[in-house]
Coordinates of C-alpha atoms and ligand atoms in Angstrom, one line a residue:
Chain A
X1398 CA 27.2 76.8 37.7
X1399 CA 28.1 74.2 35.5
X1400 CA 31.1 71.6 36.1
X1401 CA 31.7 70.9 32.3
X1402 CA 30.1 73.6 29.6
X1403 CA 30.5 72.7 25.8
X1404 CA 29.8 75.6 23.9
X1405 CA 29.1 75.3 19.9
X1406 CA 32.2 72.8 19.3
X1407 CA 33.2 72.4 15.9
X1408 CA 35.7 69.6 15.0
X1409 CA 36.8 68.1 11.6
X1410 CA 38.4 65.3 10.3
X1411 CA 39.5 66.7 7.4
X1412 CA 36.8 67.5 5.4
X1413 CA 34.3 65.8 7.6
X1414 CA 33.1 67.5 10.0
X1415 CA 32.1 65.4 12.6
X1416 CA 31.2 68.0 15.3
X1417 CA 29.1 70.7 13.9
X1418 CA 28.0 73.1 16.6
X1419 CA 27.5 70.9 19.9
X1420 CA 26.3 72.2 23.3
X1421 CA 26.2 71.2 26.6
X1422 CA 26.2 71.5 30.3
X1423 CA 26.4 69.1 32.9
X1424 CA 26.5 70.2 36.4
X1425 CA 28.3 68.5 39.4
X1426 CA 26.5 65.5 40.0
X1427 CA 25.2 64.7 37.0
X1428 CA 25.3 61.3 35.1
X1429 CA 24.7 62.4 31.5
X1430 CA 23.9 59.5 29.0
X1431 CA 24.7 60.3 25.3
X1432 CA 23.4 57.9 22.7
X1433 CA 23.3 57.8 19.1
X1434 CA 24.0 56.1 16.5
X1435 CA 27.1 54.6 15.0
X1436 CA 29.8 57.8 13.5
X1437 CA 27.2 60.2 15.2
X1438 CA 30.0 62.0 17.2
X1439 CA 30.0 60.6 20.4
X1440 CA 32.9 59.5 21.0
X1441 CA 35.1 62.2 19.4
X1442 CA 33.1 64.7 21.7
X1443 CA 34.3 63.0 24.8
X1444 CA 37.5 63.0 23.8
X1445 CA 37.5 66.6 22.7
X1446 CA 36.0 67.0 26.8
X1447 CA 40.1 65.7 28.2
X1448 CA 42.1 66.7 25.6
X1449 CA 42.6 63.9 23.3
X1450 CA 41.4 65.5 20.1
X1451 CA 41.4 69.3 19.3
X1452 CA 38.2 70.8 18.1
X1453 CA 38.5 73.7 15.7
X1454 CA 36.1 76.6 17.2
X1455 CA 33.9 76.9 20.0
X1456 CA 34.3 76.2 23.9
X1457 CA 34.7 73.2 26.2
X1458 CA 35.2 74.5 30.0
X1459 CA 35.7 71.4 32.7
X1460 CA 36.1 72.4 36.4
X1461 CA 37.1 76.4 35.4
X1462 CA 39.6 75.0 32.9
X1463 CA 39.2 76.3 29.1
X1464 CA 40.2 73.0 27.5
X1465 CA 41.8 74.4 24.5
X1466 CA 43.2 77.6 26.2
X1467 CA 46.5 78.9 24.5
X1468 CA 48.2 78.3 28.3
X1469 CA 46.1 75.6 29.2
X1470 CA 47.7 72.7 31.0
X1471 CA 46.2 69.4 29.7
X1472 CA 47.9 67.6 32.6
X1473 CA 45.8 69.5 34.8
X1474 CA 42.7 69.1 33.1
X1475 CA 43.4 65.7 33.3
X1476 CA 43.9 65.3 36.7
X1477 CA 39.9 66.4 37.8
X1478 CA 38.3 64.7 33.5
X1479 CA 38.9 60.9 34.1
X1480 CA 38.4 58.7 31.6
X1481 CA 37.3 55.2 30.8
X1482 CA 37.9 53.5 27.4
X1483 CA 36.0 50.6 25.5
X1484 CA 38.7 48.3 25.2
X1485 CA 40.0 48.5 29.4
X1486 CA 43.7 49.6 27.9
X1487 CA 45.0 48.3 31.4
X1488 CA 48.8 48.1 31.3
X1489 CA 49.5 44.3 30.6
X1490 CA 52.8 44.1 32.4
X1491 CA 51.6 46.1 35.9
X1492 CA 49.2 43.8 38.7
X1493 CA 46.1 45.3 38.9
X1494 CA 47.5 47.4 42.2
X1495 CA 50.2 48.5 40.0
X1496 CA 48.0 49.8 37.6
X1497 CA 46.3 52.1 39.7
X1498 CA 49.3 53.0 41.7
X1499 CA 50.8 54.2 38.6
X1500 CA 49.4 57.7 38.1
X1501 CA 48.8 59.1 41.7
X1502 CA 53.1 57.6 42.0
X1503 CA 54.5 59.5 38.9
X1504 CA 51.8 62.5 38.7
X1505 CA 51.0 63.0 42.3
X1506 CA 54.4 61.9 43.5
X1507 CA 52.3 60.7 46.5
X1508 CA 54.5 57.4 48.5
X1509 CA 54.3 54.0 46.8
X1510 CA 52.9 53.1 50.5
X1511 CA 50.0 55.7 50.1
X1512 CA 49.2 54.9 47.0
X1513 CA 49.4 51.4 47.9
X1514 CA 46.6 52.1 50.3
X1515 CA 44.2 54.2 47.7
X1516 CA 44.5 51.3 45.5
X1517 CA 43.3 48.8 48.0
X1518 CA 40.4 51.6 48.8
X1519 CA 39.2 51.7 45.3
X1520 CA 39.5 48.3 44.3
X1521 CA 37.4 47.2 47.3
X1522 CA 35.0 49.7 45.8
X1523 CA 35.0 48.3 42.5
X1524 CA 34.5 44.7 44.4
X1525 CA 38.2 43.2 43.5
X1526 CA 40.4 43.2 46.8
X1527 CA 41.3 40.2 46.1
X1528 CA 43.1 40.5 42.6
X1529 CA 45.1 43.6 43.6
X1530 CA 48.1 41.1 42.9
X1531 CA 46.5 39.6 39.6
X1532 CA 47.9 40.7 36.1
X1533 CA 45.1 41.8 33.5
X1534 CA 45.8 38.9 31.4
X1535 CA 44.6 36.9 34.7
X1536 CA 41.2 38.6 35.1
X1537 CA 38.3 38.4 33.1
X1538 CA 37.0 41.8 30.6
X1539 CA 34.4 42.5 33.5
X1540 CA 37.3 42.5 36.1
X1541 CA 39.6 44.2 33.6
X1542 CA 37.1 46.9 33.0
X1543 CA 36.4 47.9 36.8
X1544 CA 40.5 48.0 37.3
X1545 CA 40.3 50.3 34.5
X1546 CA 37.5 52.4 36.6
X1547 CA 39.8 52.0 40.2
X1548 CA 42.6 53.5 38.2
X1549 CA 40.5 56.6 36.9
X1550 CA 39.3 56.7 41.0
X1551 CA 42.5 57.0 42.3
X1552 CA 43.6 60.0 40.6
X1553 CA 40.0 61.5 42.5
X1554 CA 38.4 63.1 39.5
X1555 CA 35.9 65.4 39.3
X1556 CA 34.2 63.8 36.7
X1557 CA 34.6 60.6 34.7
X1558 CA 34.4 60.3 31.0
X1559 CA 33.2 56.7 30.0
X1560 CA 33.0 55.7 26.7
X1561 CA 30.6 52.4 25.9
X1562 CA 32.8 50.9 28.7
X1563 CA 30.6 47.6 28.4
X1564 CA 30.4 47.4 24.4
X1565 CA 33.6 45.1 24.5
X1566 CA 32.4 42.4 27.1
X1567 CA 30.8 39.3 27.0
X1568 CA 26.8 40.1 27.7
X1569 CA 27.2 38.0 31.4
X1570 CA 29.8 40.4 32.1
X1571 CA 28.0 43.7 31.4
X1572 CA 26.0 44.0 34.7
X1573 CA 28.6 43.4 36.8
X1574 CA 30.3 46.5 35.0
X1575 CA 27.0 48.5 35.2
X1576 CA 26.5 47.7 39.0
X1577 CA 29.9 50.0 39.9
X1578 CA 29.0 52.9 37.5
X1579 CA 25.4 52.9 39.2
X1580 CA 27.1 53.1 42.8
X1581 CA 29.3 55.8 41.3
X1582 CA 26.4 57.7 40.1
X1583 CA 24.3 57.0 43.3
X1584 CA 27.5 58.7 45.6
X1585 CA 27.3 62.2 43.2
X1586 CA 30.2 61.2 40.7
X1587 CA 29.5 63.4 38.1
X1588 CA 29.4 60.8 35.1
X1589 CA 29.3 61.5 30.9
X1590 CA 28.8 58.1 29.8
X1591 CA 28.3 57.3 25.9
X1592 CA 26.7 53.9 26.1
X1593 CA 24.0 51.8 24.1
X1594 CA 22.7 50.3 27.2
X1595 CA 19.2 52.3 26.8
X1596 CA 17.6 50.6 30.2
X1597 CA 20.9 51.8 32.1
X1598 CA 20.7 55.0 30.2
X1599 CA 17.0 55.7 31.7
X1600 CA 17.2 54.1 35.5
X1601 CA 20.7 55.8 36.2
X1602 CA 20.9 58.7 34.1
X1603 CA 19.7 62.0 35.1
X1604 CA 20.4 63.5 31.9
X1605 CA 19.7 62.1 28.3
X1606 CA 21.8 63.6 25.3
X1607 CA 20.6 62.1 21.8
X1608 CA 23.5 63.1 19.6
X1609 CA 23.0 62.9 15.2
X1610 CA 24.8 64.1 12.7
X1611 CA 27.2 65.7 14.8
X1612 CA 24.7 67.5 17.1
X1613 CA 22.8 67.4 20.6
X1614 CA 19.5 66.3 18.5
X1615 CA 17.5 65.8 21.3
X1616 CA 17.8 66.0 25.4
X1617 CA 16.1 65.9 29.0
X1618 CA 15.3 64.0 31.9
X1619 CA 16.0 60.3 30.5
X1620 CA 12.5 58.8 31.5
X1621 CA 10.3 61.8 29.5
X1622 CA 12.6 61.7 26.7
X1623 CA 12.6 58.2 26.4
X1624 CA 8.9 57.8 27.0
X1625 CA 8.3 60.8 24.5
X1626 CA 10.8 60.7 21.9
X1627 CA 10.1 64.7 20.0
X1628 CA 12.3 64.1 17.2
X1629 CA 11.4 61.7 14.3
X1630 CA 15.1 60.7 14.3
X1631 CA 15.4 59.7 18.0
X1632 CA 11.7 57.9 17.6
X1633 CA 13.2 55.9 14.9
X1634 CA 16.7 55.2 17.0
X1635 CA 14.7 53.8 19.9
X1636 CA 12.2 51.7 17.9
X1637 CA 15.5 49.8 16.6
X1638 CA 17.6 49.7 19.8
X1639 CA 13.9 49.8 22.6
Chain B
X805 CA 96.0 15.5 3.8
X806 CA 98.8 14.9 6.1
X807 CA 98.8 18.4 8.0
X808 CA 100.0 18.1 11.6
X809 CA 98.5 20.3 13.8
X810 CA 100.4 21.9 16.1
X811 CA 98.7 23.7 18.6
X812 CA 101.4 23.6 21.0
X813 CA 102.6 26.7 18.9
X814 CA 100.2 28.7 20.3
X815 CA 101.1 28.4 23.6
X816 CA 103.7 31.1 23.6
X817 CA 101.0 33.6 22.6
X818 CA 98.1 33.0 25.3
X819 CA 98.4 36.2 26.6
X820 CA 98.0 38.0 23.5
X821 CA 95.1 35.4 22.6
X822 CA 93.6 36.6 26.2
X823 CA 94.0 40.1 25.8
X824 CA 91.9 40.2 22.3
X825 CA 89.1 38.2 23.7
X826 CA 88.7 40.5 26.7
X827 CA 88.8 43.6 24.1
X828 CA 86.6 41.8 22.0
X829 CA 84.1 40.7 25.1
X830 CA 84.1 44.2 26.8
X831 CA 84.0 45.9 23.9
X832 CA 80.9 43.9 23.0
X833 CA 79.5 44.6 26.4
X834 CA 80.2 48.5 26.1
X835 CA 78.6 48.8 22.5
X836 CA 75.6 47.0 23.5
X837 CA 75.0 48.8 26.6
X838 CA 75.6 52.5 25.2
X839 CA 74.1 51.6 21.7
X840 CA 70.8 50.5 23.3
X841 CA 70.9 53.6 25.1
X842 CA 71.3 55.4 21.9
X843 CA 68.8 53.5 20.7
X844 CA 66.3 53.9 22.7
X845 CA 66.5 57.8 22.9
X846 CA 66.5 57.4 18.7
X847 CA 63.1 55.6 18.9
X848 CA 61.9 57.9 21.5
X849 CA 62.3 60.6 19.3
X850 CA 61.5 59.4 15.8
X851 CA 57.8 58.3 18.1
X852 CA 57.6 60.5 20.7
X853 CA 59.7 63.9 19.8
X854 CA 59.4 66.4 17.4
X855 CA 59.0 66.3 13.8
X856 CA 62.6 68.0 12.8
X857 CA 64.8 65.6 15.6
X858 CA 62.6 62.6 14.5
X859 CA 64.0 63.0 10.6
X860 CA 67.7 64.1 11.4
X861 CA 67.1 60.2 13.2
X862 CA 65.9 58.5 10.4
X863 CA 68.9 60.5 8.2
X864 CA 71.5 58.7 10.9
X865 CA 69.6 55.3 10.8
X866 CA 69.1 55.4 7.2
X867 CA 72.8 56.1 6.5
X868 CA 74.1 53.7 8.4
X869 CA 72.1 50.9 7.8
X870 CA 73.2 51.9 3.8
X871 CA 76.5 51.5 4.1
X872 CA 79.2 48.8 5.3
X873 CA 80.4 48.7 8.7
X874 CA 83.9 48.3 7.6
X875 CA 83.7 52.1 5.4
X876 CA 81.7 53.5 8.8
X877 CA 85.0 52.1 10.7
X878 CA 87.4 53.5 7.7
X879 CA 85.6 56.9 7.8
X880 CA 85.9 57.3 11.1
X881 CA 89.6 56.3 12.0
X882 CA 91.0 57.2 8.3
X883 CA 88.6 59.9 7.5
X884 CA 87.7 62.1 10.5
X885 CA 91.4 63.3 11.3
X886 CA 91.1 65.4 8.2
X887 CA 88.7 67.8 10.3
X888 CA 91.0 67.4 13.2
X889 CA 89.7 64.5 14.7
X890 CA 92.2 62.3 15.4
X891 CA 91.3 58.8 17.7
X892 CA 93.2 56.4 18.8
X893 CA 92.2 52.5 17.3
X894 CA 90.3 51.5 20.2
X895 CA 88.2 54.9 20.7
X896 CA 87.3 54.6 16.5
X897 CA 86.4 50.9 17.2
X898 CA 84.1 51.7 20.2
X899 CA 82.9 54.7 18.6
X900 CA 81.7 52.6 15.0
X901 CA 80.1 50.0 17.2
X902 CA 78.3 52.4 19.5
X903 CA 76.4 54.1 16.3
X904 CA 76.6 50.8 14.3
X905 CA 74.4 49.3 17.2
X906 CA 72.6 52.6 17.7
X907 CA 71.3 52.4 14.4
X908 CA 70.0 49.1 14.0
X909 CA 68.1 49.3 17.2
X910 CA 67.3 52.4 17.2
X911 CA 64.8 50.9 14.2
X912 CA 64.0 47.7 15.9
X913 CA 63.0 49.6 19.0
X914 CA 61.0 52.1 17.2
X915 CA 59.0 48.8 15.5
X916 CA 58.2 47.5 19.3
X917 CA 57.1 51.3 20.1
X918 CA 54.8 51.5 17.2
X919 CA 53.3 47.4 18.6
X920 CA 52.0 49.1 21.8
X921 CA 48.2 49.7 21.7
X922 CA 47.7 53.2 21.0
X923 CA 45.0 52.9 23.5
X924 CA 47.6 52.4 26.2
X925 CA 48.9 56.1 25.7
X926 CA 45.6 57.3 25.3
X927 CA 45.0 56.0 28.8
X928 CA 48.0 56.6 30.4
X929 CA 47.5 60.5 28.9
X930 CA 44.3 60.4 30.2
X931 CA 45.6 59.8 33.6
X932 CA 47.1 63.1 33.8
X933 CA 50.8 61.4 32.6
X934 CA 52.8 63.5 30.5
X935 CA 54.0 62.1 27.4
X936 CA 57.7 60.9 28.5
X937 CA 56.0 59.8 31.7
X938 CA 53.9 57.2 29.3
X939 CA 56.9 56.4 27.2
X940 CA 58.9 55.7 30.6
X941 CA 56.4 53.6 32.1
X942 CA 54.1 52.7 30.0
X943 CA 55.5 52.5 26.3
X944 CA 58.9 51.2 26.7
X945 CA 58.2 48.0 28.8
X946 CA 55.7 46.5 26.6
X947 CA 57.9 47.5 23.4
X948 CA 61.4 46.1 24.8
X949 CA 59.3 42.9 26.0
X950 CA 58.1 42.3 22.0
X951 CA 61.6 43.0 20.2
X952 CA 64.0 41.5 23.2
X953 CA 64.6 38.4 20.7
X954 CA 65.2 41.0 17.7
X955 CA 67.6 43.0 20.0
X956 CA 69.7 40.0 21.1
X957 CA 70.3 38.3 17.7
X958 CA 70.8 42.3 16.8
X959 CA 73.7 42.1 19.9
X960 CA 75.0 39.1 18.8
X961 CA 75.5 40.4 14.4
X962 CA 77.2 43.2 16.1
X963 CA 79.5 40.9 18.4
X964 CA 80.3 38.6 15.4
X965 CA 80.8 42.0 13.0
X966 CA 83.4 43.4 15.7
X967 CA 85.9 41.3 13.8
X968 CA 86.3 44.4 11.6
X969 CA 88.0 46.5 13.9
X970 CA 91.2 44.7 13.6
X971 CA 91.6 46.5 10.2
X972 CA 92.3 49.6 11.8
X973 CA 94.3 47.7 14.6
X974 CA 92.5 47.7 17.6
X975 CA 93.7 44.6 19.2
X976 CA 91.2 42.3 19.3
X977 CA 91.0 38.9 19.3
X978 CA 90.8 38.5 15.3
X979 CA 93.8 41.4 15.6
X980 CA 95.8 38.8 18.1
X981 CA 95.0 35.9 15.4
X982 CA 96.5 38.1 12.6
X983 CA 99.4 38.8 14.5
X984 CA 100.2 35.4 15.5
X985 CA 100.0 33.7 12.2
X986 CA 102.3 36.5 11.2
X987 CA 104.8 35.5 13.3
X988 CA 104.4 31.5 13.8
X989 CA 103.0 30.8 10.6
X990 CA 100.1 28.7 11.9
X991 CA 97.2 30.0 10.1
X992 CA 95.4 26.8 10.3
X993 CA 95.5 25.9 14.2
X994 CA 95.3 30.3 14.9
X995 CA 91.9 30.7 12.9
X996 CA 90.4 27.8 14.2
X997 CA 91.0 28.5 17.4
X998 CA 89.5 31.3 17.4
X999 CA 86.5 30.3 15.2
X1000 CA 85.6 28.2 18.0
X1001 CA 86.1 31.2 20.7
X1002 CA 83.6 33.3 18.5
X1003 CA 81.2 30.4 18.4
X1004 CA 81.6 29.7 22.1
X1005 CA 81.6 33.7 22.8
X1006 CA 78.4 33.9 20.5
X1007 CA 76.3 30.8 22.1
X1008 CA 77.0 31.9 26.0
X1009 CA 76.1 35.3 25.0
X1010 CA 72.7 34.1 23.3
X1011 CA 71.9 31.7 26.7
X1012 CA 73.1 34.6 29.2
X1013 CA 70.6 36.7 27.4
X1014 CA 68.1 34.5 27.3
X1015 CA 68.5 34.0 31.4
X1016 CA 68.7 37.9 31.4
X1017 CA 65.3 38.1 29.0
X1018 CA 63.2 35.5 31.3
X1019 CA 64.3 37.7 34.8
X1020 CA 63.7 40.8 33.5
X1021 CA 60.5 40.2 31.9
X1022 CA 59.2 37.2 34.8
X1023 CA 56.2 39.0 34.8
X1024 CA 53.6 38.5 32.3
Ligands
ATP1741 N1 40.9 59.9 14.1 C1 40.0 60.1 13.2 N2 40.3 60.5 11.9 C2 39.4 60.6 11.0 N3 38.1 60.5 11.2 C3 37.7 60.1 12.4 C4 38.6 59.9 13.4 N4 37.9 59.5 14.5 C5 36.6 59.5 14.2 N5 36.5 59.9 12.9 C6 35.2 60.0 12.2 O1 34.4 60.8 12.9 C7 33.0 60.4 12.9 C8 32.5 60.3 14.3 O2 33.2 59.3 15.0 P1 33.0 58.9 16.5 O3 33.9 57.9 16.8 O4 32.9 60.1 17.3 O5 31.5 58.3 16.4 P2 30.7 57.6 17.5 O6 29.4 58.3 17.7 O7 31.5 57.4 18.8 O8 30.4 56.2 16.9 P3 30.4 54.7 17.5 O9 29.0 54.5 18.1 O10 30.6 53.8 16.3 O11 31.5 54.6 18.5 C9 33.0 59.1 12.1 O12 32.6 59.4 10.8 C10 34.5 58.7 12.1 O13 34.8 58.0 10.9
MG1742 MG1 32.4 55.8 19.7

């Protein structure tokens, strides 16, 4: 049984269509790895997975909930599909706390003190007890970007959308990033993480999803996929990035 | 140049002097407040609502900002009882300042809307909020932060513009000057007076909401 199951997913721009037929399953647990190059699809697909972009035919299904169902409730698809963006998006005028409290207050309606007290559990898991107080414009991208993960945490999803989540920080800050999405993997998270990081892809993923031109292109266990590249394409795409 | 001023012959009128800058000041304080409010839910739905509500807004803002304040007041007071809506001077004035003000930030809100990432509502949809819950807490603190100087030189126009509703007799305090240089004949001493109570009005109101600005938005 699969947690999230894309089946043939068109979506256009337009004319462009930038999806053209796109399957996929990823069971509970997994930490799927898309990569591909640059307008290849990836990140539209991810966002099709919450919600944030409609797709025109096919089938996305996350935790038993048909994504773009005529009754479907986005808000609680949203609650078990977190989601991590490039550019942190933390909100500039909350503390990092407040941040995280934010969702599980006004969604959950759990107690400021409760939520209070998940915040301080996942930002001691993201390693920042000590700037629960601090405003983003007071921590650094790294610190920024494992807020941003705390606050998907708190809402407890099922799994965790990230999308090239270290593509906006400065190289020193990359691992630090890395080391809390490897954790997260390592505890059965179930991860779908578009990234260009192609050792991280192949030590942490357990899934490898080569994605061109709008299709899966190429997939399997990241080490035999990366040591034996099938397609010319992906041969080509990991000579340039190896 | 030999003009004696007399400002002892003012004295008999302080209470009607008094009386015009309290209307003036509360009906300053009243437009602001409700016209914000106004505003706010304009901007919310020219952003946030639904294609239909978000043009019948831009229809309001557009024909107010189009036209002068005095014809809005004229229309109001002179105009309106033709349908049968008759209201008293003060009611018109308030009303004309409340959608004067509603207007004019109903656009400068919607600007400081538009400035917020649209990665912040992407995230804050993300985490399950619905859309007003994002506008509420996520949208409208960030936008009010970034056009809070607009808004209070906006407050301040309006404050200065309010003059105009002593055409239509609401007694305020250009209505009191009118109606004591109409009686003393001091049109020099009256005006300047209360030049310099607009300018004082105007300057306390721009430092109280500067004081208001820095505790509302202490955090950065
Ligand atoms: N909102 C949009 N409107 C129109 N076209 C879009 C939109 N978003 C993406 N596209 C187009 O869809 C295609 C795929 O974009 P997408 O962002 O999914 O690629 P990607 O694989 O994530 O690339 P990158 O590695 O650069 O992030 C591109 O051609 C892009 O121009
Ligand atoms: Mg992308």
């Amino acid at each position: 049984m699969s947690l999230v199951s894309i089946r043939d997913v068109r979506k256009s721009f337009g004319p462009n269509e930038v999806l053209k037929g796109v399957s996929l399953d990823i069971a509970k647990g997994d930490a799927v790895a898309i990569i591909g190059r640059s307008g290849s699809g990836k990140s539209t697909l991810l966002r099709c997975i919450n919600g944030l972009e409609t797709y025109q035919s096919g089938s996305i299904v996350a935790d038993g909930i048909e994504v773009a169902g005529a009754n479907t409730n986005l808000r609680e698809l949203r609650r078990h599909v977190g989601m991590v963006f490039q550019q942190f998006n933390l909100f500039p005028h909350l503390t990092a706390a407040e941040n995280v409290m934010l969702a599980p207050t006004v969604v959950n309606k759990v107690s400021k003190a409760e939520a209070r007290a998940t915040a301080a559990e996942v930002l001691a898991k993201v390693g920042l007890s000590e700037k629960m107080d601090a405003y983003p414009s007071e921590l650094s991208g790294g610190q920024q970007q494992r807020v941003a993960i705390a606050r998907s945490l708190a809402m407890r999803p099922k799994v965790l959308l990230c999308d090239e989540i270290t593509s906006a920080l400065d190289p020193e800050l990359v691992n630090e990033v890395l080391r809390v999405v490897e954790q997260l993997a390592r505890e059965g998270m179930t991860l779908i993480l578009v990234t260009h990081e192609m050792r991280f892809a192949r030590d942490v993923g357990t899934k490898l999803v080569f994605m061109h031109h709008g299709k899966v292109h190429e997939e399997g266990a990241p080490k035999e996929v990366f040591a034996a590249p099938r397609t010319p394409e992906l041969q080509q795409f990991v000579g340039q990035v190896g | 140049m030999s003009y004696k001023l007399q400002f002892a012959e003012l004295l008999p009128y302080w209470n009607v002097l008094l009386y015009g800058l309290v209307f003036t000041i509360v009906l300053t304080i009243v437009s602001t407040v409700v016209g914000i409010a106004v505003g706010t839910a304009g901007a919310a739905a020219r952003t946030f609502g639904p294609g239909w509500l978000g043009r019948i807004v831009a229809v309001y803002v557009e024909l107010i900002r189009n036209t002068p304040f005095i014809v809005q007041l004229f229309f109001i007071f002179f105009g309106l009882p033709a349908l049968g809506l008759k209201l008293s001077e003060t009611t018109a004035a308030f009303l004309a300042m409340v959608i004067n003000l509603g207007a004019y930030s109903t656009e400068i809100i919607r600007a400081g809307i538009e400035a917020v990432p649209k990665g912040h509502i992407e995230a804050g949809l993300s985490l399950a909020m619905s859309k007003w819950e994002v506008l509420r807490h996520i949208v409208l603190n960030q936008a009010f932060r970034k056009i809070y100087p607009a808004l209070s030189s906006q407050i301040i126009i309006v404050m200065l513009g309010s003059a105009v509703v002593s055409q239509i007799s609401a007694e305020d305090l250009t209505y009191a000057a009118n109606y004591i240089a109409s009686r003393n004949f001091r049109n020099f001493e009256v005006y300047l007076l209360v030049a310099l109570a607009y300018l004082l009005l105007a300057m306390l109101t721009r430092s109280l909401l500067r004081a208001l600005g820095r505790v509302i938005f202490k955090a950065r």
